[in-house]
Every structure is written in structure tokens, then in C-alpha cells.
Tab-separated table of C-alpha atoms in Angstrom:
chain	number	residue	atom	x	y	z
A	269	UNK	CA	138.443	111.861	47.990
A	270	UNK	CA	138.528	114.580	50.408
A	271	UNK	CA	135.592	116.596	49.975
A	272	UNK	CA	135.029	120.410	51.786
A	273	UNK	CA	131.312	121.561	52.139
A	274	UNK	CA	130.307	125.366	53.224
A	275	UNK	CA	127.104	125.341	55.063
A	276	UNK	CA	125.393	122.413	56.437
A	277	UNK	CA	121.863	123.610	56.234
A	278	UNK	CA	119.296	121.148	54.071
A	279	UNK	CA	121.322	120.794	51.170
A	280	UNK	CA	124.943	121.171	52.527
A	281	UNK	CA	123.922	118.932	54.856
A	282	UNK	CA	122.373	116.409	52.933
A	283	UNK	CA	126.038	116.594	50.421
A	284	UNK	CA	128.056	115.306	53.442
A	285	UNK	CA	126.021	112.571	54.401
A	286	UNK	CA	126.099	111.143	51.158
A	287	UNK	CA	129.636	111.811	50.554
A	288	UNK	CA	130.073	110.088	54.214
A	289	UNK	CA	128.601	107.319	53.587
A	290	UNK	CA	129.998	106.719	50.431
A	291	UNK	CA	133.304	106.752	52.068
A	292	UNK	CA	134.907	109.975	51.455
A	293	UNK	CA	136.324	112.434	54.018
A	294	UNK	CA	134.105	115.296	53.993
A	295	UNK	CA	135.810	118.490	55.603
A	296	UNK	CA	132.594	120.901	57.173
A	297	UNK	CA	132.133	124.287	57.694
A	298	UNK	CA	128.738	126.287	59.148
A	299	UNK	CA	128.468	129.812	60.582
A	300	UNK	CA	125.948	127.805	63.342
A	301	UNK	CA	128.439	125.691	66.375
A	302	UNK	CA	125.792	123.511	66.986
A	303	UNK	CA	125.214	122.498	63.726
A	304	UNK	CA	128.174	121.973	63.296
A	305	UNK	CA	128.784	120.467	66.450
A	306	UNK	CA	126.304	117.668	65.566
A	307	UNK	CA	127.494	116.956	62.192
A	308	UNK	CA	130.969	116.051	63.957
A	309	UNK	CA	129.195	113.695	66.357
A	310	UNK	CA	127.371	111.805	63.799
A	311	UNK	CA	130.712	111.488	61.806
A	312	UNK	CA	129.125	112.903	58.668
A	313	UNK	CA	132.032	115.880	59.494
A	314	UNK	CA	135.449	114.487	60.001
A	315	UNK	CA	137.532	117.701	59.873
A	316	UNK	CA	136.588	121.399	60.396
A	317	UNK	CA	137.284	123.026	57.210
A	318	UNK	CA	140.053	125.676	57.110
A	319	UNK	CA	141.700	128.318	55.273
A	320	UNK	CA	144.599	126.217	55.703
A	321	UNK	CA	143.080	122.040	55.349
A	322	UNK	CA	141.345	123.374	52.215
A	323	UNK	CA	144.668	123.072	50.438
A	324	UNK	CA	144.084	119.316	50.842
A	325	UNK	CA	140.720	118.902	49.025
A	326	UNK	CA	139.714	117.678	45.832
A	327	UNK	CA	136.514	119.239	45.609
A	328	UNK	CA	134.403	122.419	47.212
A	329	UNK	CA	130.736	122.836	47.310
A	330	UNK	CA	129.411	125.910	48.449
A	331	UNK	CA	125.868	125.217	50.103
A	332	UNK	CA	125.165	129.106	50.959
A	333	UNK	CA	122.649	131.351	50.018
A	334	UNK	CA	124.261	133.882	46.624
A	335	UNK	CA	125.671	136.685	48.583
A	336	UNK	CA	126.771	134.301	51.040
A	337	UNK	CA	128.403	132.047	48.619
A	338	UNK	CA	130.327	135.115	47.098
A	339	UNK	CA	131.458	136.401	49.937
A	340	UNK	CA	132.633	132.800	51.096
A	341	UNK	CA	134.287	132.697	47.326
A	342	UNK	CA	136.408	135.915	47.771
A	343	UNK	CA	136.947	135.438	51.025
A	344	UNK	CA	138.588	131.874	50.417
A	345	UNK	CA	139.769	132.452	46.753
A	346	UNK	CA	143.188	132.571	47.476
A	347	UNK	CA	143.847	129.783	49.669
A	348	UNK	CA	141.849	127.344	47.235
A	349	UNK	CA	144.321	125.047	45.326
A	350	UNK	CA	144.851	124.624	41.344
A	351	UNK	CA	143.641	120.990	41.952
A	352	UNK	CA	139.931	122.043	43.500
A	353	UNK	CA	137.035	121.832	41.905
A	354	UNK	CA	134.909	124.703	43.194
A	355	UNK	CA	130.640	124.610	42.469
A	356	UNK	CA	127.937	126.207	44.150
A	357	UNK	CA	124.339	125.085	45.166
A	358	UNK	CA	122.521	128.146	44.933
A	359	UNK	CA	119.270	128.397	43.291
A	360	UNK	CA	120.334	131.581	40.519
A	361	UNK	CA	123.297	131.573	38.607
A	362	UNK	CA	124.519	134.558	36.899
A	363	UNK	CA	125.533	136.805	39.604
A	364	UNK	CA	127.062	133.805	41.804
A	365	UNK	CA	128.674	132.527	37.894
A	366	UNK	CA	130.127	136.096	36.923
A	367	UNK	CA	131.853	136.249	40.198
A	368	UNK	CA	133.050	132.760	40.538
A	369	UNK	CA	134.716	132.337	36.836
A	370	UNK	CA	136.337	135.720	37.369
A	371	UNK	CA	138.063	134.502	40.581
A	372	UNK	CA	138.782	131.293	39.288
A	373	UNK	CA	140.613	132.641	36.681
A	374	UNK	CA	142.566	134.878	39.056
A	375	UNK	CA	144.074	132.040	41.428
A	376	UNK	CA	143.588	129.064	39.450
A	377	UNK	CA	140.933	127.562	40.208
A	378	UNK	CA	138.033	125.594	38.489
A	379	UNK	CA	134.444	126.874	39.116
A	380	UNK	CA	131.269	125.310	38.227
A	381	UNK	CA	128.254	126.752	38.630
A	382	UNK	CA	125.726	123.727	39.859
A	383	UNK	CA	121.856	123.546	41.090
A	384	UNK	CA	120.461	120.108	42.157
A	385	UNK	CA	116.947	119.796	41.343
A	386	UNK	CA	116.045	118.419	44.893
A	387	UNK	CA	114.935	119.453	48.096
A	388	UNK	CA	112.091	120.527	50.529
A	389	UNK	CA	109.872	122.414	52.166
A	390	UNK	CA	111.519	122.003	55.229
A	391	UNK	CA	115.225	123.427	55.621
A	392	UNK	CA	118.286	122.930	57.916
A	393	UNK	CA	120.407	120.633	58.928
A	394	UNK	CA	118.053	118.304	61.103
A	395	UNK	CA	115.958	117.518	57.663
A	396	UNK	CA	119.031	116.440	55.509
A	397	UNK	CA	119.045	113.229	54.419
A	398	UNK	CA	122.223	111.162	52.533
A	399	UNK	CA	119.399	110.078	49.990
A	400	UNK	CA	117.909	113.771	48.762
A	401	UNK	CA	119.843	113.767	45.849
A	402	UNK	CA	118.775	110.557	44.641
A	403	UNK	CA	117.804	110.520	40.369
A	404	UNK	CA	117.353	114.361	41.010
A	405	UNK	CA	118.900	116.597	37.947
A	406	UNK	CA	121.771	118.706	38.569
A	407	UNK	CA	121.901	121.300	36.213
A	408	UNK	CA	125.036	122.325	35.846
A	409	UNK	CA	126.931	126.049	34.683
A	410	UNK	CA	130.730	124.949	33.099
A	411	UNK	CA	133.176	127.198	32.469
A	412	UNK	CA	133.355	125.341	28.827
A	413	UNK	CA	129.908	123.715	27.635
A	414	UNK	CA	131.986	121.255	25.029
A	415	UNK	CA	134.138	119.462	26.875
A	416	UNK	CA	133.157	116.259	27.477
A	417	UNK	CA	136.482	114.811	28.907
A	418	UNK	CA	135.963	117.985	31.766
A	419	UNK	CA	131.775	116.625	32.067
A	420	UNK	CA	132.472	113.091	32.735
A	421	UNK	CA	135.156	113.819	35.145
A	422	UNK	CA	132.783	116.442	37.204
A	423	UNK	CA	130.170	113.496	36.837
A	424	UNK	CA	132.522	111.163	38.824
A	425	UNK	CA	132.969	113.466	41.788
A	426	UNK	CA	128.985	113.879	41.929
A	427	UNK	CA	128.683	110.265	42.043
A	428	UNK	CA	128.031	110.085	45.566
A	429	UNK	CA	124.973	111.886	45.369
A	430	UNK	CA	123.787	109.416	42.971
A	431	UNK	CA	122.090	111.791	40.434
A	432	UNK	CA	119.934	110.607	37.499
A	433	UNK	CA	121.472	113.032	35.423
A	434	UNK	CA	123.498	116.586	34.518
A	435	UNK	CA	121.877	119.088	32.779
A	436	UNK	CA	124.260	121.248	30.914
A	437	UNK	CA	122.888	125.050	30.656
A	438	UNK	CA	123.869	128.787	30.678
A	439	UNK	CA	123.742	131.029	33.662
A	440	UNK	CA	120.760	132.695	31.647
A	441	UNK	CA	119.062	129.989	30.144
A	442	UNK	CA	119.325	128.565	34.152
A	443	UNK	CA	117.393	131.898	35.411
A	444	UNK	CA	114.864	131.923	33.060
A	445	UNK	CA	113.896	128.508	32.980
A	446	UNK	CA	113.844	128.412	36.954
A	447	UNK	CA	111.989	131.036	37.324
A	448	UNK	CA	109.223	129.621	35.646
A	449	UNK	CA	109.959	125.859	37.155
A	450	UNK	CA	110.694	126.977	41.043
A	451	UNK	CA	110.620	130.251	41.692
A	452	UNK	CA	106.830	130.680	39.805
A	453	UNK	CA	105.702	128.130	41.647
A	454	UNK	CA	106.879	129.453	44.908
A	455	UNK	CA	105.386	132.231	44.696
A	456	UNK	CA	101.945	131.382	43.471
A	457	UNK	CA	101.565	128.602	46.391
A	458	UNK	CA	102.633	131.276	49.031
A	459	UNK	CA	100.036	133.874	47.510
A	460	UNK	CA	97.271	131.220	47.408
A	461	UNK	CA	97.139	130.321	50.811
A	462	UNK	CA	96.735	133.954	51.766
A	463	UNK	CA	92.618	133.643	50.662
A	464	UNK	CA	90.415	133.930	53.479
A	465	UNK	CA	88.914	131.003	53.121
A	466	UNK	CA	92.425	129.132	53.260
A	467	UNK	CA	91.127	128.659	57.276
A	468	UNK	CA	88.145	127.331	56.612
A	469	UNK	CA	90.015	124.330	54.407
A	470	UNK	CA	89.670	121.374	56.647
A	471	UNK	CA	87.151	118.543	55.651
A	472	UNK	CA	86.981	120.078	52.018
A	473	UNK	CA	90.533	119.456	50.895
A	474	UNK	CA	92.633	116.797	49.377
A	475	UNK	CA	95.315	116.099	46.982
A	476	UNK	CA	95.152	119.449	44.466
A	477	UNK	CA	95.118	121.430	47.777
A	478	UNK	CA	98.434	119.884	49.502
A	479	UNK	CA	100.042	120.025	45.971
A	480	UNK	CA	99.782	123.684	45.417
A	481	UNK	CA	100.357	124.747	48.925
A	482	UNK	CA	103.364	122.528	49.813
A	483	UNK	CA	106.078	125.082	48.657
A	484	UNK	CA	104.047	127.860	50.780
A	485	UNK	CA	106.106	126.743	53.699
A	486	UNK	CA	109.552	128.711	52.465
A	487	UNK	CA	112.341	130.195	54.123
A	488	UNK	CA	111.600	134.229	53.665
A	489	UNK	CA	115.279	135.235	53.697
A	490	UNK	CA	116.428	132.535	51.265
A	491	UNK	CA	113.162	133.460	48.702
A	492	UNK	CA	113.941	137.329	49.000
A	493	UNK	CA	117.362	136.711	47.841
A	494	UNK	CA	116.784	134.463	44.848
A	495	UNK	CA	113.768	136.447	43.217
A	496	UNK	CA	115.053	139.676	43.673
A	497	UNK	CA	118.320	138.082	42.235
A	498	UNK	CA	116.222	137.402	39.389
A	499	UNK	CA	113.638	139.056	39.164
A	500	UNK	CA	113.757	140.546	35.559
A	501	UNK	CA	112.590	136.602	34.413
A	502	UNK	CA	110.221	136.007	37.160
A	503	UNK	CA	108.230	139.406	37.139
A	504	UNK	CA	108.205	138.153	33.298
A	505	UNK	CA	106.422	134.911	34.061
A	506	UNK	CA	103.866	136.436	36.946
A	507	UNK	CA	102.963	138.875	34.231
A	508	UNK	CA	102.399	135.583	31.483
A	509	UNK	CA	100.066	133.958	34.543
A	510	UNK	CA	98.089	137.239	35.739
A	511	UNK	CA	97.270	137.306	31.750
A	512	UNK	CA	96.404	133.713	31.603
A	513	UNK	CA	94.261	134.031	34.198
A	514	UNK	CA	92.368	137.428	33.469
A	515	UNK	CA	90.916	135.269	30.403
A	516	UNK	CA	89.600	132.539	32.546
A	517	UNK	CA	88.398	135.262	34.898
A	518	UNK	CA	86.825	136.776	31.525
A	519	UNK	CA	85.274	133.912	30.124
A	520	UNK	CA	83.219	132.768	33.594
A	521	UNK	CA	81.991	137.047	33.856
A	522	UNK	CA	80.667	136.045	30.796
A	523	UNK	CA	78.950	133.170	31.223
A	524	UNK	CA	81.351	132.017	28.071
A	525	UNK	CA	80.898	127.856	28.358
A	526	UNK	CA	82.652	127.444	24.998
A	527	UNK	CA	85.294	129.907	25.829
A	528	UNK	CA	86.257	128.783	29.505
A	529	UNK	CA	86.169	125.228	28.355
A	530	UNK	CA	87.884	125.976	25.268
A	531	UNK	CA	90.589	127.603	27.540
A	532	UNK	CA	90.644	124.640	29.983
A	533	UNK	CA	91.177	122.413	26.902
A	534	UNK	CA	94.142	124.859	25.769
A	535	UNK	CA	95.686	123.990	28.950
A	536	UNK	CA	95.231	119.893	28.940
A	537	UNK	CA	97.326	119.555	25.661
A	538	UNK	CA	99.412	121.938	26.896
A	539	UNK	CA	100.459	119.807	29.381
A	540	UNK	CA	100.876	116.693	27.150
A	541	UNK	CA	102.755	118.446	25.087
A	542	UNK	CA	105.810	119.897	27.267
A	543	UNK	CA	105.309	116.039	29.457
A	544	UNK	CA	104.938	114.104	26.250
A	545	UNK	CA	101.950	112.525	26.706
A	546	UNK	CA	99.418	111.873	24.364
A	547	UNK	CA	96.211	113.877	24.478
């Protein structure tokens, strides 16, 4: 299978390894030389990726930040052949989806909207890894939701990255769920860090600290873009936690014991109950 990736950062770049080493020829493209300079020496890149090679792929993922990816897409629409199957990687999926079916329709394409559930708090090329992908979820944006024949088929070409499974959504039911799963959690880890006694951590921290402040470390640009790009679900779900927490906030002015552990209770089944575990 001959495979063409744009972008070659964490994710892009983590795609062509695993496409490389499961034997495919994986055409590259990056706006960065060196980049892709290296991916060619290591062999994960066997051909630079052109307007005019691209007519000999089976398959195009587009590793690129949303405005990037749509200006890649309507740039490239029209040398893409009937034959290509076209998905993105970006992280929101009804601006990148609109524009993609549209010019999929228009020169014959097939688009898929796609987001693996995988990655890190470190980005770029040097972090990829063939094995990122590994029993992550791919949730997936078809241009039909019901046709099975068209799932297991896009399931084959993903088989290199070895996913556990595909999860079949809407561009809106995507945003709003992620914006609660990621882009929530993003932004409460990067505003939690900012307390002043976040310097004055060492010696008193452990596990609960490195968990919530993990996804702190975030590329600015890359955030900016995705939660303005949605931010009518995530300004949603801030407003749901700075409620939450006002009552916690509440019950301790209070002196409440009954309340505040009656909240803290609320909040244990909670989580058994969207994990499935038993209280």
C-alpha cells in the first residue's frame, strides 16, 4: 500500500513509522526540511510527497493542525485521485468535516474525518514512536455512519497502527464529548499549575500531582486553535466545573461536614458509574 502523510510532527510522524515498519511505502510531506530530512534518512519516508506522486496513493492522512489541514485539503483537492482515501488527525471535527466532505464530493474523493485517542505531552517529530497508536481508539467521522462494508475496509488500511478499536461518531457528538475528555482536561491542568505555591511543590508531591499536571506541558498554538475551534462545548463544560466546584468551595465556608462529604461521595459513584465499577 502506498501511503502519503502531511506533517510529520508527533502524530504524523508516529503514522509513518508504523506504516514503515509494517511494510508499506509511506510518501512524506512537512513544511520543516530537516524534519523531513531525517525522516528520509531513517527510511520511515521513502518518497517526498507531490502534487503529482499523490496520484499513486491509496490512502492520505492529514497530520496538521485544522486550518492547516484545510488549507492542505483545498490546496491538494484536485490532484487527489477517485481511489484515495483522504482522513484527518486533528483534534475537532466539524469545521475540518464540513470542508472536507464538500471537497470530496467536488473531485471525487473519499473523506473521513478521524481522531486517534493517543499521544503526548511532548510533540514533534523526535518523540514519535511506530508504537503510539497501539489499542488507542480512533474515533472516526464517515461520510455514511451505516455502512459496514465501507468500516471494515477503512479498518484494514488502519491496521498498521494496530488500534484496539474505531469509534464511530458525528462531527458534533466528537466536539462535545472531547471537550469534556481532552480539551477540559487541558485546560484545568494548565490553570492549576499557575498557583503560587505550584514552586514550592517539591518533597510534598506524588502521584495525584504528576497526574493532573502532565497535560500542562501543551503546545500554545496547537491548544488556541482547537478550543477556540470549539469553544461553544468547552466554555459549556468550564462553566459545569466552576459550578461544581463553588459547592465544594460552599460547603468547607461552612464548616458543612455532611455536605462536603456528601458531595465527595456524589463524586465516587460518579466515577463507578461512567467506568463501571462497582461502588
Amino acid at each position: 500500500m502506498n501511503v502519503a502523510i502531511a506533517g510529520l510532527g508527533l502524530i504524523g510522524g508516529s503514522a509513518a513509522k508504523a506504516y514503515h515498519e509494517a511494510g508499506h511505502v509511506v510518501y512524506g510531506l512537512d513544511h520543516d526540511q530537516t524534519v523531513l530530512g531525517f525522516a528520509q534518512l531513517a527510511g520511515v519516508v521513502d518518497v517526498l510527497l507531490d502534487q503529482n506522486n499523490i496520484r499513486e496513493c491509496d490512502c492520505l492522512l492529514i497530520a496538521l493542525p485544522p486550518s492547516a489541514a484545510i488549507a492542505f485539503l483545498q490546496e491538494w483537492a484536485p490532484y487527489i485521485p477517485a481511489q484515495c482515501l483522504v482522513m484527518d488527525f486533528c483534534g475537532t471535527k466539524r469545521v475540518v468535516c464540513e470542508k472536507g466532505f464538500a471537497l470530496a464530493q467536488q473531485y471525487g474523493f473519499t473523506f473521513v474525518g478521524g481522531h486517534p485517542m493517543a499521544g503526548s505531552h511532548h510533540s514533534g517529530y523526535a518523540h514519535s514512536r511506530a508504537d503510539l497508536f497501539a489499542n488507542a481508539s480512533m474515533i472516526v467521522v464517515p461520510p455514511v455512519t451505516d455502512d459496514m462494508a465501507f468500516l471494515d475496509n477503512l479498518k484494514k488500511l488502519l491496521e498498521p497502527l494496530h488500534l484496539r478499536c474505531l469509534t464511530v461518531a458525528t462531527a458534533e457528538e466528537h466536539d462535545k464529548n472531547i471537550a469534556f475528555t481532552s480539551q477540559l482536561a487541558h485546560v484545568v491542568s494548565n490553570a492549576y499549575i499557575k498557583s503560587p505555591t505550584a514552586g514550592r511543590h517539591k518533597g510534598f508531591s506524588a502521584g495525584s500531582y504528576r497526574d493532573l499536571t502532565r497535560v500542562a506541558w501543551l503546545a500554545p498554538d496547537m491548544w488556541t486553535e482547537l478550543f477556540l475551534e470549539n469553544k461553544d462545548n468547552l466554555m459549556q463544560e468550564i462553566d459545569t466545573l466552576i459550578a461544581e466546584l463553588t459547592q465544594y468551595r460552599d460547603a468547607m465556608e461552612r464548616s458543612d461536614y455532611e455536605g462536603l462529604r456528601q458531595l465527595l461521595d456524589d463524586g465516587r459513584r460518579r466515577k463507578g458509574e461512567v467506568d463501571g465499577w462497582t461502588p
